CSV table of C-alpha atoms in Angstrom, one decimal:
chain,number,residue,atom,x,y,z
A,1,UNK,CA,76.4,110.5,104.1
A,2,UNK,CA,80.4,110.5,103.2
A,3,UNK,CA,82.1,107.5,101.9
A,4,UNK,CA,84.8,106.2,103.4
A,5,UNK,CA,87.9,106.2,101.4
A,6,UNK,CA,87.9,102.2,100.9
A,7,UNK,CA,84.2,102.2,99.7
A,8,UNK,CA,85.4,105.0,97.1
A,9,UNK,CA,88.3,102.8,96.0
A,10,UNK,CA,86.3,99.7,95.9
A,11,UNK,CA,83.4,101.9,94.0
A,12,UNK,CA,86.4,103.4,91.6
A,13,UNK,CA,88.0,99.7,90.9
A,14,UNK,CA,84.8,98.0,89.6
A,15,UNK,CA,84.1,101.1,87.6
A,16,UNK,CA,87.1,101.2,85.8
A,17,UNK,CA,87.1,97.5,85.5
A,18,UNK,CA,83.4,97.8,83.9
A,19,UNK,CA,85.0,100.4,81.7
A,20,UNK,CA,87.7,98.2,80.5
A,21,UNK,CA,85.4,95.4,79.4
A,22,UNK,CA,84.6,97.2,75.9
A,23,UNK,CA,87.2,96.4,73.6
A,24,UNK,CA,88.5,99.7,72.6
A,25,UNK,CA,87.7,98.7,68.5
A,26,UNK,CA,83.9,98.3,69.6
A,27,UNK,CA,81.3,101.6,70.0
A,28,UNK,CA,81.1,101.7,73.3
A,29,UNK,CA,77.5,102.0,74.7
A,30,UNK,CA,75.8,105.4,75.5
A,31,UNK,CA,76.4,105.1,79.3
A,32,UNK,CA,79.9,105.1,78.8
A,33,UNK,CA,79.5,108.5,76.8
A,34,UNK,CA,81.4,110.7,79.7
A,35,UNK,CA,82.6,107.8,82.1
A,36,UNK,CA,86.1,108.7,81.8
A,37,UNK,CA,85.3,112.0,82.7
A,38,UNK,CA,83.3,111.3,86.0
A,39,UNK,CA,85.5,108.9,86.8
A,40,UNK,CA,88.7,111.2,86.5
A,41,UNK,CA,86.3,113.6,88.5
A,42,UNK,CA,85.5,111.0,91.2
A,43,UNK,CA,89.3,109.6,91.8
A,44,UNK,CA,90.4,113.2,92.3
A,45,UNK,CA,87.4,113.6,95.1
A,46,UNK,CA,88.6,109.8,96.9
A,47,UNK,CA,92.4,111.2,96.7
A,48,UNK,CA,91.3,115.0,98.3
A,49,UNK,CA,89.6,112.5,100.9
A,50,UNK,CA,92.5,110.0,101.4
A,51,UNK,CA,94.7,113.2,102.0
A,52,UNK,CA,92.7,115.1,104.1
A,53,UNK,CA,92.7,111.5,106.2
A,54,UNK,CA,96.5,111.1,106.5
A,55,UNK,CA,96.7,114.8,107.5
A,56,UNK,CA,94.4,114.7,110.4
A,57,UNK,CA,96.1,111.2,111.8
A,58,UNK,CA,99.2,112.9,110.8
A,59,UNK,CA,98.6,115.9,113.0
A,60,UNK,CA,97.2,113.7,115.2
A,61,UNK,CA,100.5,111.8,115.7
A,62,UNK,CA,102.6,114.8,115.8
A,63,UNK,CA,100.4,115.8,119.2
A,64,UNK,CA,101.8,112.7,121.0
């Protein structure tokens, strides 16, 4: 099943939001160990998809 790009910017916003709870002077707890790093990894995966989108209606538009 693929996302759609608004469920993987809804899904992006809360975590980030999550993330920014812990106060950065506080441990933060072992879930949030490589957070940053998925989440960098996930935002480039919902921008590929948000791309590829505006090409194809792009293209799409171009046709008419």
């Amino acid at each position: 099943m693929t996302k759609t790009a608004s469920d993987r910017v809804s899904y992006y916003v809360k975590k980030v939001a999550q993330l920014g709870v812990v106060h950065p002077a506080k441990k933060k707890p072992r879930s949030h160990t490589y957070r940053q790093q998925r989440l960098m990894q996930y935002k480039a995966a919902m921008h590929k998809q948000i791309d590829a989108h505006h090409n194809k209606i792009s293209s799409v538009l171009k046709e008419r």
